[in-house]
């Protein structure tokens, strides 16, 4: 590895999945102004929209999001090609 290109300010940071409330701690250099109390210790907080505990690939639960009837529009449009 090249010397002098890696950050030196690694610290413990709390990452919170906002979709299900899961919190996990890991080392990071990410900057944030928010903090979260975990087991009586304050950690810098990074908010996530999705993580390993809420992503359909890892949970095995897929969601079908039908925005404005896209599936129905597709079926109607291509129904003429049906045999």
PDB file of C-alpha atoms in Angstrom:
ATOM      1  CA  UNK A   1       0.000   0.000   0.000  1.00  0.00           C
ATOM      2  CA  UNK A   2       1.113   3.541  -0.650  1.00  0.00           C
ATOM      3  CA  UNK A   3       2.081   5.545   2.395  1.00  0.00           C
ATOM      4  CA  UNK A   4       0.364   8.804   3.263  1.00  0.00           C
ATOM      5  CA  UNK A   5      -2.836   8.320   1.240  1.00  0.00           C
ATOM      6  CA  UNK A   6      -4.997   6.657   3.890  1.00  0.00           C
ATOM      7  CA  UNK A   7      -6.902   8.706   6.490  1.00  0.00           C
ATOM      8  CA  UNK A   8      -5.693   8.601  10.069  1.00  0.00           C
ATOM      9  CA  UNK A   9      -8.901   9.734  11.829  1.00  0.00           C
ATOM     10  CA  UNK A  10     -10.779   6.424  12.070  1.00  0.00           C
ATOM     11  CA  UNK A  11     -13.199   6.312  15.005  1.00  0.00           C
ATOM     12  CA  UNK A  12     -16.253   4.336  16.078  1.00  0.00           C
ATOM     13  CA  UNK A  13     -19.418   5.617  14.370  1.00  0.00           C
ATOM     14  CA  UNK A  14     -23.059   4.550  14.797  1.00  0.00           C
ATOM     15  CA  UNK A  15     -24.936   3.852  11.569  1.00  0.00           C
ATOM     16  CA  UNK A  16     -28.733   3.893  11.886  1.00  0.00           C
ATOM     17  CA  UNK A  17     -31.093   2.401   9.305  1.00  0.00           C
ATOM     18  CA  UNK A  18     -33.998   4.872   9.256  1.00  0.00           C
ATOM     19  CA  UNK A  19     -36.410   2.381   7.665  1.00  0.00           C
ATOM     20  CA  UNK A  20     -36.329  -0.107  10.551  1.00  0.00           C
ATOM     21  CA  UNK A  21     -34.336   1.566  13.350  1.00  0.00           C
ATOM     22  CA  UNK A  22     -31.436  -0.908  13.334  1.00  0.00           C
ATOM     23  CA  UNK A  23     -28.170   0.555  14.700  1.00  0.00           C
ATOM     24  CA  UNK A  24     -24.701  -0.890  14.199  1.00  0.00           C
ATOM     25  CA  UNK A  25     -21.258   0.370  15.153  1.00  0.00           C
ATOM     26  CA  UNK A  26     -18.207   0.318  12.940  1.00  0.00           C
ATOM     27  CA  UNK A  27     -15.085   2.349  12.327  1.00  0.00           C
ATOM     28  CA  UNK A  28     -15.362   5.214   9.857  1.00  0.00           C
ATOM     29  CA  UNK A  29     -13.933   8.589   8.883  1.00  0.00           C
ATOM     30  CA  UNK A  30     -17.331   9.994   7.797  1.00  0.00           C
ATOM     31  CA  UNK A  31     -18.103  13.481   9.135  1.00  0.00           C
ATOM     32  CA  UNK A  32     -21.368  14.217  10.923  1.00  0.00           C
ATOM     33  CA  UNK A  33     -22.765  16.721  13.391  1.00  0.00           C
ATOM     34  CA  UNK A  34     -25.325  14.377  14.958  1.00  0.00           C
ATOM     35  CA  UNK A  35     -24.638  11.975  17.837  1.00  0.00           C
ATOM     36  CA  UNK A  36     -26.422   8.885  19.153  1.00  0.00           C
ATOM     37  CA  UNK A  37     -26.243   7.356  22.612  1.00  0.00           C
ATOM     38  CA  UNK A  38     -25.552   3.589  22.414  1.00  0.00           C
ATOM     39  CA  UNK A  39     -25.230   1.742  25.735  1.00  0.00           C
ATOM     40  CA  UNK A  40     -24.365   4.961  27.568  1.00  0.00           C
ATOM     41  CA  UNK A  41     -21.673   6.062  25.108  1.00  0.00           C
ATOM     42  CA  UNK A  42     -22.168   8.839  22.556  1.00  0.00           C
ATOM     43  CA  UNK A  43     -21.101   8.079  18.993  1.00  0.00           C
ATOM     44  CA  UNK A  44     -21.246  10.199  15.843  1.00  0.00           C
ATOM     45  CA  UNK A  45     -24.396   9.229  13.901  1.00  0.00           C
ATOM     46  CA  UNK A  46     -24.714   8.464  10.189  1.00  0.00           C
ATOM     47  CA  UNK A  47     -28.294   7.942   8.973  1.00  0.00           C
ATOM     48  CA  UNK A  48     -28.918   5.359   6.251  1.00  0.00           C
ATOM     49  CA  UNK A  49     -32.022   4.840   4.145  1.00  0.00           C
ATOM     50  CA  UNK A  50     -31.281   1.158   3.608  1.00  0.00           C
ATOM     51  CA  UNK A  51     -28.839  -1.336   5.128  1.00  0.00           C
ATOM     52  CA  UNK A  52     -28.247  -5.068   5.311  1.00  0.00           C
ATOM     53  CA  UNK A  53     -31.211  -5.455   7.690  1.00  0.00           C
ATOM     54  CA  UNK A  54     -33.720  -3.820   5.335  1.00  0.00           C
ATOM     55  CA  UNK A  55     -32.414  -4.493   1.812  1.00  0.00           C
ATOM     56  CA  UNK A  56     -34.586  -7.047  -0.035  1.00  0.00           C
ATOM     57  CA  UNK A  57     -31.528  -8.970  -1.287  1.00  0.00           C
ATOM     58  CA  UNK A  58     -30.340  -9.720   2.246  1.00  0.00           C
ATOM     59  CA  UNK A  59     -33.752 -10.143   3.881  1.00  0.00           C
ATOM     60  CA  UNK A  60     -35.247 -12.310   1.125  1.00  0.00           C
ATOM     61  CA  UNK A  61     -38.368 -10.151   1.044  1.00  0.00           C
ATOM     62  CA  UNK A  62     -38.953  -8.293  -2.179  1.00  0.00           C
ATOM     63  CA  UNK A  63     -41.410  -5.460  -2.507  1.00  0.00           C
ATOM     64  CA  UNK A  64     -43.401  -4.739  -5.621  1.00  0.00           C
ATOM     65  CA  UNK A  65     -43.866  -1.028  -6.037  1.00  0.00           C
ATOM     66  CA  UNK A  66     -46.554  -0.240  -8.588  1.00  0.00           C
ATOM     67  CA  UNK A  67     -46.361   3.479  -9.202  1.00  0.00           C
ATOM     68  CA  UNK A  68     -49.317   4.877 -11.147  1.00  0.00           C
ATOM     69  CA  UNK A  69     -50.318   1.452 -12.484  1.00  0.00           C
ATOM     70  CA  UNK A  70     -47.139   0.837 -14.479  1.00  0.00           C
ATOM     71  CA  UNK A  71     -47.703  -2.896 -14.517  1.00  0.00           C
ATOM     72  CA  UNK A  72     -51.265  -2.526 -15.808  1.00  0.00           C
ATOM     73  CA  UNK A  73     -50.108  -0.089 -18.490  1.00  0.00           C
ATOM     74  CA  UNK A  74     -47.426  -2.548 -19.601  1.00  0.00           C
ATOM     75  CA  UNK A  75     -49.862  -5.461 -19.738  1.00  0.00           C
ATOM     76  CA  UNK A  76     -52.400  -3.450 -21.727  1.00  0.00           C
ATOM     77  CA  UNK A  77     -49.777  -2.191 -24.155  1.00  0.00           C
ATOM     78  CA  UNK A  78     -48.341  -5.616 -24.921  1.00  0.00           C
ATOM     79  CA  UNK A  79     -51.482  -7.746 -24.625  1.00  0.00           C
ATOM     80  CA  UNK A  80     -51.876  -7.685 -28.418  1.00  0.00           C
ATOM     81  CA  UNK A  81     -48.699  -9.768 -28.791  1.00  0.00           C
ATOM     82  CA  UNK A  82     -50.095 -12.531 -26.619  1.00  0.00           C
ATOM     83  CA  UNK A  83     -50.776 -15.809 -28.411  1.00  0.00           C
TER      84      UNK A  83
END
